[in-house]
PDB file of C-alpha atoms in Angstrom:
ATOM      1  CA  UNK A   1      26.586 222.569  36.699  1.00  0.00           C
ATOM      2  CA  UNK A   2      29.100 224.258  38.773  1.00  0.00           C
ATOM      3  CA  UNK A   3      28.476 227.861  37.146  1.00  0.00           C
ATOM      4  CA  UNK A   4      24.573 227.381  37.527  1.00  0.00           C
ATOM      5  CA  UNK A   5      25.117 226.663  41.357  1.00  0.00           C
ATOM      6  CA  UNK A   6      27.363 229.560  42.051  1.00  0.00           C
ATOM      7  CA  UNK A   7      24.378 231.462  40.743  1.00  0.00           C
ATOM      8  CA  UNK A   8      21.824 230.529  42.437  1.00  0.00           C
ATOM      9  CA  UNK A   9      24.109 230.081  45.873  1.00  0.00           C
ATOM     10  CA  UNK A  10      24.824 233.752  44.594  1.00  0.00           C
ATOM     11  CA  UNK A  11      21.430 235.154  44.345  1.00  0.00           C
ATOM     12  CA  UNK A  12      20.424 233.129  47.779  1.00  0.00           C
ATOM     13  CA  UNK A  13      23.243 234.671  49.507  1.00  0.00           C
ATOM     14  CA  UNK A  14      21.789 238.276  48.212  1.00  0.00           C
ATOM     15  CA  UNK A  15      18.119 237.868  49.091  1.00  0.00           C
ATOM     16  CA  UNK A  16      19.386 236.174  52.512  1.00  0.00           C
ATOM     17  CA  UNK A  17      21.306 239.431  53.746  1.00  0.00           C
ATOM     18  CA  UNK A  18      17.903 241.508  52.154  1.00  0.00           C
ATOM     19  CA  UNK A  19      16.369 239.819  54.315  1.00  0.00           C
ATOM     20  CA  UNK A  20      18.593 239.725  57.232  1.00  0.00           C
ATOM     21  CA  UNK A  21      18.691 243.759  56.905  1.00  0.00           C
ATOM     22  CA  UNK A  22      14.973 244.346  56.619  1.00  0.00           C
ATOM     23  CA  UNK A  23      14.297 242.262  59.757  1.00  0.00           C
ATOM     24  CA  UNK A  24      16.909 244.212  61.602  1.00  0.00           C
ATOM     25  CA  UNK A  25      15.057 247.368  60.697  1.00  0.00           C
ATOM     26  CA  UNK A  26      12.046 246.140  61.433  1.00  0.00           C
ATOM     27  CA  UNK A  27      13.480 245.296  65.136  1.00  0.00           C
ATOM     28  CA  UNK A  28      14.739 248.643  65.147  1.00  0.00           C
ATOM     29  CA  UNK A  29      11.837 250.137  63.935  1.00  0.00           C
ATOM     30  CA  UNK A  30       9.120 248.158  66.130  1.00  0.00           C
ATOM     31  CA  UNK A  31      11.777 249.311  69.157  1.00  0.00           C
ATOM     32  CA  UNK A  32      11.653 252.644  68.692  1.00  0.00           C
ATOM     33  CA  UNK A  33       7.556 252.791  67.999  1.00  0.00           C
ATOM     34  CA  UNK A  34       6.793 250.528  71.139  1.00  0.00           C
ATOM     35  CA  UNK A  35       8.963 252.918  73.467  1.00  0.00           C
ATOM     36  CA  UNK A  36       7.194 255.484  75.238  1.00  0.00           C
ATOM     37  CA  UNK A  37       9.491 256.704  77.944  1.00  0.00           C
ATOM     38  CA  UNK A  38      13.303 254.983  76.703  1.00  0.00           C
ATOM     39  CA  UNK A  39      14.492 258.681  75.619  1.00  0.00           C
ATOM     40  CA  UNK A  40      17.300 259.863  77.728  1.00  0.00           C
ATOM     41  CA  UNK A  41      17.545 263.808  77.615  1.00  0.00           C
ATOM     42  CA  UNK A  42      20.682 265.605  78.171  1.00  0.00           C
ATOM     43  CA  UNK A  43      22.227 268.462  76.765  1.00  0.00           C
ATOM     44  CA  UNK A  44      23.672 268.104  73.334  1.00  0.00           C
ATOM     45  CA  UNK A  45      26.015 269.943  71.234  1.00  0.00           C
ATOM     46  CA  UNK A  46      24.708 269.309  67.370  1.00  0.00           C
ATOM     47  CA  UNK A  47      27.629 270.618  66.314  1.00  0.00           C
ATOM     48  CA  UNK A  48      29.459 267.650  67.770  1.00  0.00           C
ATOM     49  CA  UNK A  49      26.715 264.574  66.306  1.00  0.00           C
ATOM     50  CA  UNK A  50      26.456 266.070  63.417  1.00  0.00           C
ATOM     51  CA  UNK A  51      30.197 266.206  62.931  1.00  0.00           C
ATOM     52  CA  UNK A  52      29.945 262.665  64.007  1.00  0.00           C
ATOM     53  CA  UNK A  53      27.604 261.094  61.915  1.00  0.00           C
ATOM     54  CA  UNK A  54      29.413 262.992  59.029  1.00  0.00           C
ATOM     55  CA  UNK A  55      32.729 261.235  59.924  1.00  0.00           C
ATOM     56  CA  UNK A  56      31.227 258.050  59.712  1.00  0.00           C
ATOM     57  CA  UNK A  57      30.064 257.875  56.531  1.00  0.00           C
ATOM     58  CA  UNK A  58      33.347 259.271  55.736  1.00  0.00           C
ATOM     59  CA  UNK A  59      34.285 256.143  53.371  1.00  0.00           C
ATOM     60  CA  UNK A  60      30.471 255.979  51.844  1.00  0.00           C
ATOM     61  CA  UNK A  61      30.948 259.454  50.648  1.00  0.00           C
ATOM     62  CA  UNK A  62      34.523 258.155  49.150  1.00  0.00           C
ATOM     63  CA  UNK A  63      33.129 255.197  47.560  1.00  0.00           C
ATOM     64  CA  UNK A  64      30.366 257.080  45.632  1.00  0.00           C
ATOM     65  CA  UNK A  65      32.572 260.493  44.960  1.00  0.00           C
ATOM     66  CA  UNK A  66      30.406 262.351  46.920  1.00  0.00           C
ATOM     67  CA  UNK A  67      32.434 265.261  48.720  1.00  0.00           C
ATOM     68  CA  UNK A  68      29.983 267.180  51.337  1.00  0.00           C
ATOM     69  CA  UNK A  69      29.777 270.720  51.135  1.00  0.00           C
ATOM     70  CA  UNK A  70      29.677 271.254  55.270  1.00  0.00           C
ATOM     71  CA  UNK A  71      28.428 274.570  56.752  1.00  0.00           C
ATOM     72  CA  UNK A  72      28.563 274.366  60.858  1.00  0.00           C
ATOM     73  CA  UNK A  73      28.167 277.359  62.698  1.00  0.00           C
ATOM     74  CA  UNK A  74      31.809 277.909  65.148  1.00  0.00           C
ATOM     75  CA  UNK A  75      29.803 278.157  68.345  1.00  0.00           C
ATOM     76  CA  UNK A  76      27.596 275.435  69.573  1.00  0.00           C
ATOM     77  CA  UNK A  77      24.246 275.200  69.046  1.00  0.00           C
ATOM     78  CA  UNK A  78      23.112 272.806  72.271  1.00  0.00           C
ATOM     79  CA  UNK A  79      19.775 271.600  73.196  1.00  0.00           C
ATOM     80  CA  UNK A  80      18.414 268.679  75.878  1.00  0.00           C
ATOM     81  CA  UNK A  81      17.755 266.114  73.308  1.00  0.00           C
ATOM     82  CA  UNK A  82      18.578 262.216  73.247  1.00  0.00           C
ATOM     83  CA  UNK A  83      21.873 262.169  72.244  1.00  0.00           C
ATOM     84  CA  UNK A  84      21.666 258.684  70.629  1.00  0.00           C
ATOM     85  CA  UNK A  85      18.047 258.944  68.573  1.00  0.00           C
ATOM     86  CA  UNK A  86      20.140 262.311  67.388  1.00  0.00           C
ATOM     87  CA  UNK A  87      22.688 260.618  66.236  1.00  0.00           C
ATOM     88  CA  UNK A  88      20.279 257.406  64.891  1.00  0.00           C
ATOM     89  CA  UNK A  89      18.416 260.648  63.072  1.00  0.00           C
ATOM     90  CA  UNK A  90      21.415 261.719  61.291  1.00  0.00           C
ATOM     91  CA  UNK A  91      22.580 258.476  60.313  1.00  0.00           C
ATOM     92  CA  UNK A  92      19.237 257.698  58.634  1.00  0.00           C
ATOM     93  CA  UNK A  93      19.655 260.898  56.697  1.00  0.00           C
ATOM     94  CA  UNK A  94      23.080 260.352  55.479  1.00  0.00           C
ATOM     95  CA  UNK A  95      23.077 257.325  54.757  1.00  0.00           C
ATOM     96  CA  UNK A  96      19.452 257.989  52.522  1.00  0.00           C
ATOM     97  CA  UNK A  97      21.370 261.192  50.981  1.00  0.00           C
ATOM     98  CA  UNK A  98      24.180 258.553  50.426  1.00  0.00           C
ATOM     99  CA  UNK A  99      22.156 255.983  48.693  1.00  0.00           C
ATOM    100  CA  UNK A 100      20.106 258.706  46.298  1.00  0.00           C
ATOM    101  CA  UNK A 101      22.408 261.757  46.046  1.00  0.00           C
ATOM    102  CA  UNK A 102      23.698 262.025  42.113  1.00  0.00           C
ATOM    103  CA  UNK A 103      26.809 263.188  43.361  1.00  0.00           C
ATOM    104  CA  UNK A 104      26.602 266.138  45.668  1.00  0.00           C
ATOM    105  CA  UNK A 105      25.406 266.761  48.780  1.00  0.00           C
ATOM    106  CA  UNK A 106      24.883 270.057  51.028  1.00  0.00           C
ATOM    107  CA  UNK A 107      24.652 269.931  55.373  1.00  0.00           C
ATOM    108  CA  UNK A 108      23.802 272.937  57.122  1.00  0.00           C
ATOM    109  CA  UNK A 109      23.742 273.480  60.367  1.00  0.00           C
ATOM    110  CA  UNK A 110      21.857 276.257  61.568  1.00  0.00           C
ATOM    111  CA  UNK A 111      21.699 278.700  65.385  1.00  0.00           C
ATOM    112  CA  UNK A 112      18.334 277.903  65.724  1.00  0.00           C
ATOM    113  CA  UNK A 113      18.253 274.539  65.483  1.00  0.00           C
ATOM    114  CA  UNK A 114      17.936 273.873  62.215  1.00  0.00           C
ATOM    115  CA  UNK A 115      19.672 271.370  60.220  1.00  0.00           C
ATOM    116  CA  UNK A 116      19.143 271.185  56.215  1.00  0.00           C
ATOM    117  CA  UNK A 117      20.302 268.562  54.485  1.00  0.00           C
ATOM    118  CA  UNK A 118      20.092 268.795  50.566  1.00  0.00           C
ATOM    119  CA  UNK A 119      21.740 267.148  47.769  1.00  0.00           C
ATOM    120  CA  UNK A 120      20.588 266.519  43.368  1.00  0.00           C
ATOM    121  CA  UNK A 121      17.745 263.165  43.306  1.00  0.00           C
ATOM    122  CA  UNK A 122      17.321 263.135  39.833  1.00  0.00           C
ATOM    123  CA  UNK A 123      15.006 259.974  39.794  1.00  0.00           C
ATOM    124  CA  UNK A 124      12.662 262.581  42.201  1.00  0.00           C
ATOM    125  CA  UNK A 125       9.911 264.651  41.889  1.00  0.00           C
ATOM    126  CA  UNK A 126       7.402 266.267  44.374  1.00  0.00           C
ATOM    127  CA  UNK A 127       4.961 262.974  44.756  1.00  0.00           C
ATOM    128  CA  UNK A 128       7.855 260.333  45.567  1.00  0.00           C
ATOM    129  CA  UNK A 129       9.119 263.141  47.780  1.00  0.00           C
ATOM    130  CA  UNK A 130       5.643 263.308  49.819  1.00  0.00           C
ATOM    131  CA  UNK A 131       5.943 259.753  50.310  1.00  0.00           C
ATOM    132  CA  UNK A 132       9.650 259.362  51.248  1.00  0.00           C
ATOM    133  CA  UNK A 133       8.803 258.853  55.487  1.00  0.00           C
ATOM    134  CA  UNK A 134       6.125 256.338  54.903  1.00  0.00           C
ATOM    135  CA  UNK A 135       7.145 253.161  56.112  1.00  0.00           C
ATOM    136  CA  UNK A 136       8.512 250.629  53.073  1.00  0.00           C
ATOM    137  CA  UNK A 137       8.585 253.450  50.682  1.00  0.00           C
ATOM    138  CA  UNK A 138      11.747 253.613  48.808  1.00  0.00           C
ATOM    139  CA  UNK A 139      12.607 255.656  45.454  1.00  0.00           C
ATOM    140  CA  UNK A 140      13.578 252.531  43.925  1.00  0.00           C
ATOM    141  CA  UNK A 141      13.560 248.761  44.820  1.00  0.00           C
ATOM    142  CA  UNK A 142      17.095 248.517  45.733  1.00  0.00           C
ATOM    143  CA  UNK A 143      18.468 245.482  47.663  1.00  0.00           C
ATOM    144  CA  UNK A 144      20.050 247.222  50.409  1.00  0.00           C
ATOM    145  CA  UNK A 145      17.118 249.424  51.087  1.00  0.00           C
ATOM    146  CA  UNK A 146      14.231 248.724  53.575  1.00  0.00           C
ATOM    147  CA  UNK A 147      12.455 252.332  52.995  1.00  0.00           C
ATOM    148  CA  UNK A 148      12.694 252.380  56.836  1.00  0.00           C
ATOM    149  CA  UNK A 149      15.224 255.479  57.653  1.00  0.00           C
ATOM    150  CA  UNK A 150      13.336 257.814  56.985  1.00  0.00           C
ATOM    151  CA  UNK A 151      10.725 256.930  58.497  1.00  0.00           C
ATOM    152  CA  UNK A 152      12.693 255.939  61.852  1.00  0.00           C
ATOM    153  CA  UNK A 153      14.312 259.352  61.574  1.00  0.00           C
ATOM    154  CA  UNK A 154      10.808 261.237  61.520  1.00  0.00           C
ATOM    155  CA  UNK A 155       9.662 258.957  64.691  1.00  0.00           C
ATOM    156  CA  UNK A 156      12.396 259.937  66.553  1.00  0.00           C
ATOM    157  CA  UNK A 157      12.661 263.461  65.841  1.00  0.00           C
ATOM    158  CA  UNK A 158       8.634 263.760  66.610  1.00  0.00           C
ATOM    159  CA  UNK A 159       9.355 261.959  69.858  1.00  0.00           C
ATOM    160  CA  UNK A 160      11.511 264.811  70.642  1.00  0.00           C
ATOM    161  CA  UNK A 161       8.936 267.368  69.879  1.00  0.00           C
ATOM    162  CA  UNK A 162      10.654 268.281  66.824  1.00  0.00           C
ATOM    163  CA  UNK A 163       9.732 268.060  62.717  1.00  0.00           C
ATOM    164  CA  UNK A 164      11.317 266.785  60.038  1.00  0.00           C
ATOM    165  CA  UNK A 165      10.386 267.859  56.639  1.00  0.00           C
ATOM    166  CA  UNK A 166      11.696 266.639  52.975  1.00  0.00           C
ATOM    167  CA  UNK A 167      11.080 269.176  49.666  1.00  0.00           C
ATOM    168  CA  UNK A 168      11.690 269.127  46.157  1.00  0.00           C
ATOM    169  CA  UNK A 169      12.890 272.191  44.280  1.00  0.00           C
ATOM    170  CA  UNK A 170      14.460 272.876  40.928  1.00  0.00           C
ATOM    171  CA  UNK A 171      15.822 268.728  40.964  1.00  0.00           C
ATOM    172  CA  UNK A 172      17.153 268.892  44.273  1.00  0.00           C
ATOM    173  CA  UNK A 173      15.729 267.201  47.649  1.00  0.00           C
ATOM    174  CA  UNK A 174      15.745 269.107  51.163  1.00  0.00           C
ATOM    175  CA  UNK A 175      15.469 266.957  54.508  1.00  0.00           C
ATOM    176  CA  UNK A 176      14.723 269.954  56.962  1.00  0.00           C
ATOM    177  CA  UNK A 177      15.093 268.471  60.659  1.00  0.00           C
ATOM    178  CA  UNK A 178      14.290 271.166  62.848  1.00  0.00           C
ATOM    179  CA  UNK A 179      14.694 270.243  67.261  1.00  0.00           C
TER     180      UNK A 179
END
């Protein structure tokens, strides 16, 4: 009896914090598609989010022996962007690239702008990768995934005026964010 419960209070508590998670991004998500104005400009140093973002997911990138190769240019490369949707853009990416990377993972930080983020997605190919900003699309049903990121990411990085682009080449994925 007491086994049997533990399961079942286990697999409640699971779909419980699925749940919990995908209503938070869909908060998040309805947020940032209902705002038409709530971006705050300024002027940015990428060099200094993206180092950010990259710090925090620090112990992710620990846990799942995945050591970034980093490439950031020594001068800054600023624009007038939102410095918190940049940051919310980056996250997204990471922590996708985090989730799907088999075991490697590439940032690159461009003068122009340009910031590449690639890593091996074996369980890819170029149709999933088509799909991988549409809302609820994830690569595989996983509990902690609400297929959302990515799709938040490209929202915000449109709203900026700038494009976001994902590619599959030779069994590796490219997120291109360009601003």
């Amino acid at each position: 009896h007491t086994e049997n419960s533990k399961k079942y209070l286990s697999v409640i508590r699971e779909r419980t914090d699925s749940m919990r998670n995908l209503t938070e991004e869909l908060f998040k998500y309805s947020v940032v598609v209902s705002e038409t104005e709530g971006l705050k400009p300024e002027k940015v140093s990428l060099n200094d989010i993206l180092e950010q973002s990259l710090a925090a997911f620090y112990s992710v990138f620990s846990e799942r022996s995945i050591v970034p190769e980093i490439k950031i240019p020594g001068t800054p490369v600023e624009r007038t962007l939102d410095k918190t949707a940049l940051r919310r853009i980056f996250d997204n990416i990471l922590s996708n690239a985090a989730k799907y990377s088999n075991g490697d993972l590439t940032v690159e930080l461009f003068q122009n702008g340009t910031v590449s983020f690639s890593n091996s997605a074996k369980d890819l190919d170029k149709i999933k990768t088509e799909r991988l900003f549409d809302r609820f699309y994830t690569v595989e049903t996983a509990s902690d995934s609400t297929g959302l990121g990515l799709s938040i990411a490209k929202l915000l990085t449109e709203k900026m005026g700038g494009t976001v682009s994902a590619d599959y080449r030779s069994g590796k994925l490219f997120v291109v964010v360009k601003v």
